[in-house]
CSV table of C-alpha atoms and ligand atoms in Angstrom, one decimal:
chain,number,residue,atom,x,y,z
W,23,MET,CA,0.0,0.0,0.0
W,24,ILE,CA,1.5,3.3,-1.0
W,25,THR,CA,0.7,6.0,1.5
W,26,VAL,CA,-0.4,9.3,0.3
W,27,ALA,CA,1.5,12.5,1.1
W,28,ASN,CA,1.1,14.0,4.5
W,29,ARG,CA,-0.4,17.2,3.0
W,30,LEU,CA,-3.4,15.2,1.9
W,31,GLN,CA,-4.3,14.6,5.6
W,32,THR,CA,-5.0,18.3,5.9
W,33,VAL,CA,-7.8,18.5,3.3
W,34,GLU,CA,-10.9,16.7,2.5
W,35,GLU,CA,-12.4,16.0,-0.9
W,36,TYR,CA,-14.2,19.2,-2.1
W,37,TYR,CA,-17.8,19.3,-0.7
W,38,PHE,CA,-19.5,19.4,-4.2
W,39,SER,CA,-17.3,16.6,-5.5
W,40,LYS,CA,-18.7,14.4,-2.8
W,41,LYS,CA,-22.3,15.7,-2.5
W,42,LEU,CA,-22.9,15.8,-6.2
W,43,ARG,CA,-22.2,12.0,-6.3
W,44,GLU,CA,-25.1,11.6,-3.9
W,45,VAL,CA,-27.3,14.0,-5.9
W,46,ASN,CA,-26.4,12.3,-9.2
W,47,ALA,CA,-27.1,8.9,-7.7
W,48,LEU,CA,-30.6,10.1,-6.8
W,49,LYS,CA,-31.0,11.5,-10.3
W,50,ALA,CA,-29.9,8.2,-11.8
W,51,SER,CA,-32.5,6.4,-9.6
W,52,GLY,CA,-35.2,8.5,-11.4
W,53,LYS,CA,-35.6,11.4,-8.9
W,54,PRO,CA,-36.5,14.7,-10.8
W,55,ILE,CA,-33.6,16.6,-9.1
W,56,ILE,CA,-33.6,20.4,-9.4
W,57,ASN,CA,-30.1,21.5,-8.6
W,58,LEU,CA,-29.9,24.9,-6.9
W,59,GLY,CA,-26.5,23.9,-5.3
W,60,ILE,CA,-23.7,24.8,-7.6
W,61,GLY,CA,-23.0,28.1,-9.4
W,62,SER,CA,-22.5,26.7,-12.9
W,63,PRO,CA,-24.2,29.1,-15.4
W,64,ASP,CA,-26.7,27.2,-17.6
W,65,LEU,CA,-27.3,30.1,-20.0
W,66,MET,CA,-25.4,30.3,-23.3
W,67,PRO,CA,-22.2,32.3,-24.0
W,68,PRO,CA,-22.4,34.9,-26.7
W,69,GLN,CA,-22.9,33.3,-30.1
W,70,ARG,CA,-19.7,35.0,-31.4
W,71,VAL,CA,-17.8,33.0,-28.8
W,72,VAL,CA,-19.1,29.7,-30.1
W,73,ASP,CA,-18.5,30.8,-33.7
W,74,ALA,CA,-14.9,31.7,-32.9
W,75,ILE,CA,-14.0,28.3,-31.4
W,76,THR,CA,-15.6,26.6,-34.3
W,77,GLU,CA,-13.8,28.8,-36.8
W,78,SER,CA,-10.5,28.1,-35.0
W,79,PHE,CA,-10.4,24.5,-36.2
W,80,LYS,CA,-9.5,25.8,-39.7
W,81,TYR,CA,-6.1,27.1,-38.5
W,82,PRO,CA,-3.1,24.8,-38.9
W,83,ASN,CA,-1.6,25.6,-35.5
W,84,VAL,CA,-4.8,24.9,-33.5
W,85,HIS,CA,-3.7,21.6,-32.2
W,86,GLN,CA,-0.2,22.7,-31.1
W,87,TYR,CA,1.1,23.8,-27.7
W,88,GLN,CA,0.3,27.4,-27.0
W,89,SER,CA,2.2,30.2,-25.3
W,90,TYR,CA,2.5,29.9,-21.5
W,91,GLN,CA,1.3,33.5,-21.3
W,92,GLY,CA,-1.5,33.2,-23.8
W,93,LEU,CA,-1.9,34.8,-27.1
W,94,PRO,CA,-0.9,38.5,-27.1
W,95,GLU,CA,-4.3,39.4,-28.5
W,96,LEU,CA,-6.0,37.6,-25.6
W,97,ARG,CA,-3.9,39.6,-23.1
W,98,GLU,CA,-4.8,42.8,-25.0
W,99,ALA,CA,-8.5,41.9,-24.9
W,100,MET,CA,-8.2,41.3,-21.1
W,101,GLY,CA,-6.4,44.7,-20.7
W,102,ALA,CA,-9.0,46.5,-22.8
W,103,PHE,CA,-11.8,44.9,-20.7
W,104,TYR,CA,-10.2,46.0,-17.5
W,105,LYS,CA,-9.9,49.6,-18.8
W,106,ALA,CA,-13.4,49.7,-20.1
W,107,GLN,CA,-15.2,48.1,-17.2
W,108,PHE,CA,-13.1,49.2,-14.2
W,109,GLY,CA,-11.0,52.2,-15.5
W,110,VAL,CA,-7.8,50.2,-14.6
W,111,ASN,CA,-4.7,50.4,-16.8
W,112,VAL,CA,-2.6,47.2,-17.0
W,113,ASP,CA,0.2,46.4,-19.4
W,114,PRO,CA,-0.9,43.4,-21.4
W,115,ALA,CA,2.8,42.4,-21.9
W,116,SER,CA,3.7,42.1,-18.3
W,117,GLU,CA,0.7,42.7,-16.0
W,118,ILE,CA,-1.8,40.1,-17.2
W,119,LEU,CA,-1.6,36.4,-17.1
W,120,PRO,CA,-4.4,34.3,-18.6
W,121,LEU,CA,-5.4,31.3,-16.4
W,122,MET,CA,-7.4,28.2,-17.0
W,123,GLY,CA,-10.2,29.5,-14.7
W,124,SER,CA,-9.4,31.6,-11.6
W,125,LYS,CA,-9.5,28.5,-9.4
W,126,GLU,CA,-6.1,27.3,-10.6
W,127,GLY,CA,-4.8,30.8,-9.9
W,128,ILE,CA,-5.4,30.2,-6.2
W,129,LEU,CA,-2.9,27.4,-6.2
W,130,HIS,CA,-0.4,29.1,-8.4
W,131,ILE,CA,-0.4,32.3,-6.3
W,132,SER,CA,-0.1,30.2,-3.1
W,133,MET,CA,2.8,28.3,-4.5
W,134,ALA,CA,4.5,31.5,-5.7
W,135,PHE,CA,4.3,33.4,-2.4
W,136,LEU,CA,3.9,31.0,0.5
W,137,ASN,CA,6.4,29.0,2.5
W,138,ALA,CA,5.5,26.3,5.0
W,139,GLY,CA,4.3,28.0,8.2
W,140,ASP,CA,3.5,31.4,6.6
W,141,GLU,CA,0.0,32.6,7.7
W,142,VAL,CA,-2.8,33.4,5.3
W,143,LEU,CA,-5.9,35.5,6.1
W,144,ILE,CA,-9.0,33.8,4.8
W,145,PRO,CA,-12.6,35.1,4.9
W,146,ASN,CA,-15.2,33.1,7.0
W,147,PRO,CA,-17.6,32.5,5.3
W,148,GLY,CA,-15.7,32.2,2.1
W,149,TYR,CA,-14.8,30.1,-0.9
W,150,PRO,CA,-13.5,26.8,0.6
W,151,THR,CA,-10.6,26.6,-1.9
W,152,TYR,CA,-8.6,29.4,-0.2
W,153,ALA,CA,-8.2,27.3,2.9
W,154,SER,CA,-7.6,24.0,1.3
W,155,VAL,CA,-5.0,25.3,-1.0
W,156,THR,CA,-3.3,27.1,1.9
W,157,LYS,CA,-3.1,23.8,3.7
W,158,LEU,CA,-1.9,21.9,0.6
W,159,VAL,CA,1.1,24.3,0.4
W,160,GLU,CA,1.7,23.8,4.2
W,161,ALA,CA,0.9,27.3,5.1
W,162,LYS,CA,-1.5,28.2,8.0
W,163,ALA,CA,-5.0,29.4,7.4
W,164,VAL,CA,-6.1,32.1,9.8
W,165,THR,CA,-9.7,33.0,9.3
W,166,TYR,CA,-11.2,36.5,9.7
W,167,ASN,CA,-14.8,36.6,10.5
W,168,LEU,CA,-17.4,38.3,8.4
W,169,ASP,CA,-20.9,38.8,9.7
W,170,GLU,CA,-24.3,40.2,8.8
W,171,THR,CA,-24.1,43.0,11.4
W,172,ASN,CA,-21.2,44.7,9.6
W,173,GLY,CA,-22.4,43.9,6.0
W,174,TRP,CA,-20.0,40.9,5.7
W,175,LEU,CA,-17.0,43.3,5.4
W,176,PRO,CA,-13.7,42.7,7.2
W,177,ASP,CA,-12.9,44.6,10.4
W,178,LEU,CA,-9.4,45.8,9.6
W,179,ASP,CA,-9.0,47.6,12.9
W,180,ALA,CA,-9.7,44.4,14.9
W,181,LEU,CA,-7.3,42.5,12.6
W,182,GLU,CA,-4.6,45.0,13.3
W,183,GLN,CA,-4.9,44.3,17.0
W,184,THR,CA,-3.7,40.8,16.3
W,185,ASP,CA,-0.2,39.6,15.5
W,186,LEU,CA,0.1,39.8,11.8
W,187,SER,CA,3.9,39.3,11.7
W,188,LYS,CA,3.6,35.9,10.0
W,189,VAL,CA,0.8,36.8,7.6
W,190,LYS,CA,2.0,36.9,4.0
W,191,VAL,CA,-1.2,36.8,2.0
W,192,MET,CA,-4.8,37.9,2.5
W,193,TRP,CA,-7.7,36.6,0.4
W,194,VAL,CA,-10.5,39.1,-0.3
W,195,ASN,CA,-13.5,38.3,-2.4
W,196,TYR,CA,-16.0,41.0,-3.4
W,197,PRO,CA,-18.7,40.8,-4.6
W,198,HIS,CA,-18.6,38.2,-1.9
W,199,MET,CA,-19.4,34.5,-2.4
W,200,PRO,CA,-21.5,33.2,-0.7
W,201,THR,CA,-23.2,36.3,0.8
W,202,GLY,CA,-23.4,38.6,-2.2
W,203,ALA,CA,-22.0,41.5,-0.1
W,204,ASN,CA,-20.2,44.2,-2.2
W,205,ALA,CA,-17.1,46.1,-1.3
W,206,THR,CA,-17.1,49.9,-1.1
W,207,GLU,CA,-14.4,52.1,-2.7
W,208,ALA,CA,-13.4,53.0,0.8
W,209,LEU,CA,-12.9,49.4,1.8
W,210,TYR,CA,-10.6,48.8,-1.1
W,211,GLN,CA,-8.6,52.0,-0.2
W,212,ASP,CA,-8.4,50.8,3.4
W,213,LEU,CA,-7.3,47.3,2.3
W,214,VAL,CA,-4.4,48.7,0.2
W,215,ALA,CA,-3.2,50.9,3.1
W,216,PHE,CA,-3.6,47.9,5.5
W,217,ALA,CA,-1.5,45.7,3.1
W,218,LYS,CA,1.2,48.4,2.9
W,219,ARG,CA,1.4,48.9,6.6
W,220,ASN,CA,1.6,45.2,7.3
W,221,ASP,CA,3.6,44.0,4.3
W,222,ILE,CA,0.9,41.6,3.1
W,223,LEU,CA,-0.1,40.6,-0.4
W,224,ILE,CA,-3.8,41.1,-1.0
W,225,VAL,CA,-5.4,38.8,-3.5
W,226,ASN,CA,-8.8,40.1,-4.6
W,227,ASP,CA,-10.9,37.3,-6.1
W,228,ASN,CA,-13.4,39.1,-8.4
W,229,PRO,CA,-15.4,36.7,-10.5
W,230,TYR,CA,-18.9,38.0,-9.7
W,231,SER,CA,-18.6,41.7,-10.6
W,232,PHE,CA,-21.0,41.5,-13.5
W,233,VAL,CA,-23.8,39.5,-12.0
W,234,LEU,CA,-26.7,41.6,-10.6
W,235,ASN,CA,-24.2,44.3,-9.6
W,236,ASN,CA,-24.6,48.0,-10.5
W,237,ASN,CA,-21.1,48.9,-9.2
W,238,PRO,CA,-18.4,46.6,-10.7
W,239,ARG,CA,-15.1,47.5,-9.0
W,240,SER,CA,-11.5,46.4,-9.1
W,241,ILE,CA,-9.2,46.8,-6.2
W,242,LEU,CA,-6.5,47.7,-8.8
W,243,SER,CA,-8.3,51.0,-9.3
W,244,VAL,CA,-7.0,52.3,-6.0
W,245,PRO,CA,-3.8,54.3,-6.6
W,246,GLY,CA,-0.7,52.3,-5.6
W,247,ALA,CA,-2.7,49.0,-5.3
W,248,LYS,CA,-0.4,47.2,-7.7
W,249,ASP,CA,2.4,47.4,-5.2
W,250,VAL,CA,0.5,45.1,-2.8
W,251,CYS,CA,-2.4,43.5,-4.6
W,252,VAL,CA,-3.1,41.1,-7.4
W,253,GLU,CA,-6.6,40.4,-8.7
W,254,LEU,CA,-8.2,37.3,-10.1
W,255,ASN,CA,-11.0,37.5,-12.6
W,256,SER,CA,-12.9,34.9,-14.7
W,257,LEU,CA,-15.1,34.5,-17.7
W,258,SER,CA,-17.0,31.7,-16.0
W,259,LYS,CA,-19.9,33.7,-14.6
W,260,THR,CA,-19.6,36.9,-16.6
W,261,PHE,CA,-20.0,35.1,-20.0
W,262,ASN,CA,-21.5,31.8,-19.0
W,263,MET,CA,-18.2,30.0,-19.9
W,264,ALA,CA,-17.5,28.0,-16.7
W,265,GLY,CA,-16.6,24.9,-18.6
W,266,TRP,CA,-14.2,26.7,-20.9
W,267,ARG,CA,-11.9,27.4,-18.0
W,268,VAL,CA,-10.7,30.9,-18.7
W,269,GLY,CA,-9.6,33.3,-16.0
W,270,MET,CA,-6.9,35.8,-15.5
W,271,VAL,CA,-4.6,37.3,-12.8
W,272,LEU,CA,-3.6,40.9,-13.0
W,273,GLY,CA,-1.0,42.8,-11.0
W,274,ASN,CA,2.5,44.2,-11.2
W,275,ALA,CA,5.2,42.5,-13.4
W,276,GLU,CA,7.2,41.3,-10.5
W,277,HIS,CA,4.2,39.5,-8.8
W,278,LEU,CA,3.0,38.1,-12.2
W,279,GLY,CA,6.5,36.9,-13.0
W,280,ALA,CA,6.5,34.8,-9.9
W,281,ILE,CA,3.1,33.3,-10.7
W,282,LEU,CA,4.3,32.5,-14.2
W,283,LYS,CA,7.3,30.7,-12.9
W,284,VAL,CA,4.9,28.3,-11.1
W,285,LYS,CA,2.3,28.1,-13.9
W,286,SER,CA,4.8,27.5,-16.8
W,287,ASN,CA,6.0,24.4,-14.9
W,288,MET,CA,2.5,23.1,-14.6
W,289,ASP,CA,0.7,23.4,-17.9
W,290,SER,CA,1.6,24.0,-21.5
W,291,GLY,CA,-0.7,26.7,-22.6
W,292,MET,CA,-4.5,27.1,-23.2
W,293,PHE,CA,-6.2,25.6,-26.3
W,294,TYR,CA,-6.1,28.0,-29.2
W,295,GLY,CA,-9.8,27.9,-30.0
W,296,ILE,CA,-10.7,28.7,-26.3
W,297,GLN,CA,-8.4,31.7,-26.4
W,298,LYS,CA,-10.1,32.9,-29.6
W,299,GLY,CA,-13.6,32.4,-28.0
W,300,ALA,CA,-12.4,34.3,-24.9
W,301,ILE,CA,-11.3,37.2,-27.0
W,302,GLU,CA,-14.7,37.5,-28.6
W,303,ALA,CA,-16.4,37.3,-25.1
W,304,LEU,CA,-14.3,40.1,-23.8
W,305,LYS,CA,-15.4,42.4,-26.6
W,306,SER,CA,-19.1,42.1,-25.5
W,307,THR,CA,-21.0,45.4,-25.3
W,308,ASP,CA,-23.1,46.7,-22.4
W,309,GLU,CA,-26.1,45.0,-24.1
W,310,TRP,CA,-24.7,41.6,-23.0
W,311,PHE,CA,-24.5,42.5,-19.3
W,312,LYS,CA,-28.0,44.1,-19.5
W,313,ASN,CA,-29.6,41.0,-20.9
W,314,LEU,CA,-27.7,38.7,-18.5
W,315,ASN,CA,-28.9,40.6,-15.6
W,316,VAL,CA,-32.5,40.7,-16.8
W,317,ALA,CA,-32.5,36.9,-16.9
W,318,TYR,CA,-30.9,36.6,-13.4
W,319,GLU,CA,-33.3,39.2,-12.0
W,320,LYS,CA,-36.3,37.1,-13.0
W,321,ARG,CA,-34.8,34.0,-11.5
W,322,ARG,CA,-33.8,35.8,-8.3
W,323,LYS,CA,-37.5,36.9,-7.7
W,324,LEU,CA,-38.5,33.3,-8.0
W,325,VAL,CA,-35.7,32.2,-5.6
W,326,TRP,CA,-36.9,34.8,-3.1
W,327,GLU,CA,-40.4,33.4,-3.4
W,328,LEU,CA,-39.0,29.9,-2.7
W,329,ALA,CA,-37.0,31.2,0.3
W,330,ASP,CA,-40.2,32.8,1.7
W,331,LEU,CA,-42.0,29.5,1.4
W,332,LEU,CA,-39.2,27.8,3.3
W,333,GLY,CA,-39.4,30.4,6.1
W,334,CYS,CA,-35.9,31.9,5.2
W,335,THR,CA,-34.9,35.5,5.2
W,336,TYR,CA,-32.5,37.3,2.8
W,337,ASP,CA,-31.1,40.7,2.0
W,338,GLU,CA,-32.5,42.1,-1.3
W,339,SER,CA,-29.7,44.5,-1.8
W,340,THR,CA,-27.0,41.9,-2.4
W,341,THR,CA,-25.3,41.0,-5.7
W,342,GLY,CA,-23.9,37.9,-7.5
W,343,LEU,CA,-25.1,34.5,-8.6
W,344,PHE,CA,-26.6,33.3,-5.3
W,345,VAL,CA,-29.2,34.1,-2.8
W,346,TRP,CA,-27.8,33.8,0.8
W,347,SER,CA,-30.6,33.0,3.2
W,348,LYS,CA,-31.0,32.8,6.9
W,349,LEU,CA,-32.8,29.8,8.3
W,350,PRO,CA,-35.4,30.1,11.1
W,351,ALA,CA,-33.6,30.2,14.5
W,352,GLY,CA,-32.3,26.8,15.7
W,353,VAL,CA,-32.7,25.0,12.4
W,354,ASP,CA,-29.7,22.8,11.4
W,355,ALA,CA,-28.8,23.6,7.8
W,356,GLU,CA,-27.5,20.2,6.8
W,357,SER,CA,-30.6,18.3,8.0
W,358,PHE,CA,-32.8,21.0,6.5
W,359,ILE,CA,-31.2,20.7,3.0
W,360,ASP,CA,-31.2,16.9,3.2
W,361,LYS,CA,-34.9,16.8,4.0
W,362,ILE,CA,-35.6,19.0,1.0
W,363,LEU,CA,-33.3,16.9,-1.2
W,364,TYR,CA,-34.9,13.6,-0.2
W,365,ASP,CA,-38.6,14.8,0.1
W,366,ASN,CA,-38.7,17.3,-2.7
W,367,SER,CA,-35.7,16.5,-4.9
W,368,ILE,CA,-34.3,20.0,-4.6
W,369,PHE,CA,-30.7,20.5,-3.9
W,370,ILE,CA,-29.6,23.6,-1.9
W,371,THR,CA,-26.1,24.3,-0.4
W,372,PRO,CA,-25.8,24.5,3.4
W,373,GLY,CA,-23.9,27.7,4.5
W,374,ILE,CA,-21.7,25.8,6.9
W,375,ILE,CA,-19.5,24.5,4.0
W,376,PHE,CA,-18.2,28.1,3.6
W,377,GLY,CA,-17.0,28.2,7.3
W,378,SER,CA,-18.5,28.5,10.8
W,379,GLN,CA,-19.9,31.9,10.1
W,380,GLY,CA,-22.2,30.3,7.5
W,381,LYS,CA,-23.9,28.3,10.3
W,382,GLY,CA,-27.7,28.9,10.1
W,383,TYR,CA,-27.6,30.0,6.4
W,384,ILE,CA,-28.3,28.2,3.1
W,385,ARG,CA,-27.2,29.3,-0.4
W,386,PHE,CA,-29.5,29.1,-3.4
W,387,SER,CA,-27.9,29.2,-6.9
W,388,LEU,CA,-29.5,31.2,-9.7
W,389,CYS,CA,-28.2,28.7,-12.2
W,390,ALA,CA,-31.6,27.1,-12.9
W,391,SER,CA,-34.3,28.0,-15.4
W,392,GLU,CA,-37.4,29.9,-14.5
W,393,GLU,CA,-39.4,26.7,-15.3
W,394,GLN,CA,-37.3,24.7,-12.8
W,395,LEU,CA,-37.6,27.4,-10.1
W,396,GLN,CA,-41.4,27.5,-10.7
W,397,GLU,CA,-41.5,23.7,-10.3
W,398,ALA,CA,-39.4,24.0,-7.1
W,399,ILE,CA,-42.0,26.5,-5.7
W,400,THR,CA,-44.9,24.2,-6.7
W,401,ARG,CA,-43.2,21.2,-4.9
W,402,ILE,CA,-42.8,23.2,-1.7
W,403,ARG,CA,-46.2,24.9,-1.8
W,404,THR,CA,-48.1,21.7,-2.4
W,405,GLN,CA,-46.3,19.9,0.4
W,406,ASN,CA,-47.1,22.7,2.9
V,259,LIG,C1,-15.3,33.0,-5.0
V,259,LIG,C2,-14.9,32.1,-6.2
V,259,LIG,N1,-13.7,32.3,-6.7
V,259,LIG,C3,-13.3,31.5,-7.7
V,259,LIG,C4,-14.1,30.6,-8.3
V,259,LIG,C5,-13.6,29.8,-9.5
V,259,LIG,O1,-14.1,30.2,-10.7
V,259,LIG,P1,-13.4,29.7,-12.0
V,259,LIG,O2,-12.3,28.8,-11.7
V,259,LIG,O3,-14.5,29.1,-12.8
V,259,LIG,O4,-12.9,31.0,-12.7
V,259,LIG,C6,-15.4,30.4,-7.9
V,259,LIG,C7,-16.3,29.4,-8.5
V,259,LIG,O5,-17.3,29.1,-8.1
V,259,LIG,C8,-15.8,31.2,-6.8
V,259,LIG,O6,-17.1,31.1,-6.2
């Protein structure tokens, strides 16, 4: 028996990787499952994107290895997108690195900047990958609590009362998943100043800026931010391209050089046709974002109706691809969602998987059609 590496003792298989096996088994047994668990956009990407990848098969170089840094025109399209959407100037030659989804960037950044024993500030609740990757690179996850009473924003003054001498990286994610809270300009300014005072690299994970959000922001718009921040972004939710695996990291040339050193040893470039499709997506006009949000707004109204029927409360001012809902007092989320899964064939995510601060909450995804959401409402209503 070959024993696995010690680092694997520190992490568990990803929640969805496990739970979706259970959900899929129910589906295979004939249950009419409505999946409101995972945030995998079911809407189509722009048609031009699909045309571009189809067209790409005509080119002789399409099956060859591609550049580690992506096509220059992809980096230029990413730079133009950042300028147009966030007013941020980045040099496509040295300050943008395309990624195969932003998730892989979490590992690359961690490998580039963390030594064993370094401390990493991680939001609670937050995307579970920040903590698991931190543990995989043998660094130490130190959570900072977010809660409803302060709008799910970090309390930097309280953090500064703690010993930050070993902290090397801080993960920040606004619009925040799972709560949908949004950062203010002032918070980003405070974070940059905090990072400079404490010699910490801030990584802002920003994949939800364009979903039900009237104020898309980048931390890189704060003057001097590039000295201490890098930002991850992604085409997954913005252009309904989660399965394409296209993301990006932006920051100063020195930080990006370190990340490239890791990445270029791990993969050998992104498929040509995917890059051509991504370029087309990034050229989308405001019409795209408007239509996307009209669709999600209709879905969100239905999810609110479903949450009402389940006796849950929620904040209507939040953004992003999910509705974060508070359960009635004393209700255990995991048994609550299992009951709905087994009695009504509806899968919802328990908030606790995002950290202890998610206790007492559940998360509904908006990645289900209006018909499916109507059906979910009918199932709960007829049962009550
Ligand atoms: C907060 C957050 N960051 C990053 C990701 C990864 O997105 P992708 O790798 O598809 O770009 C997700 C995906 O759900 C997410 O919720």
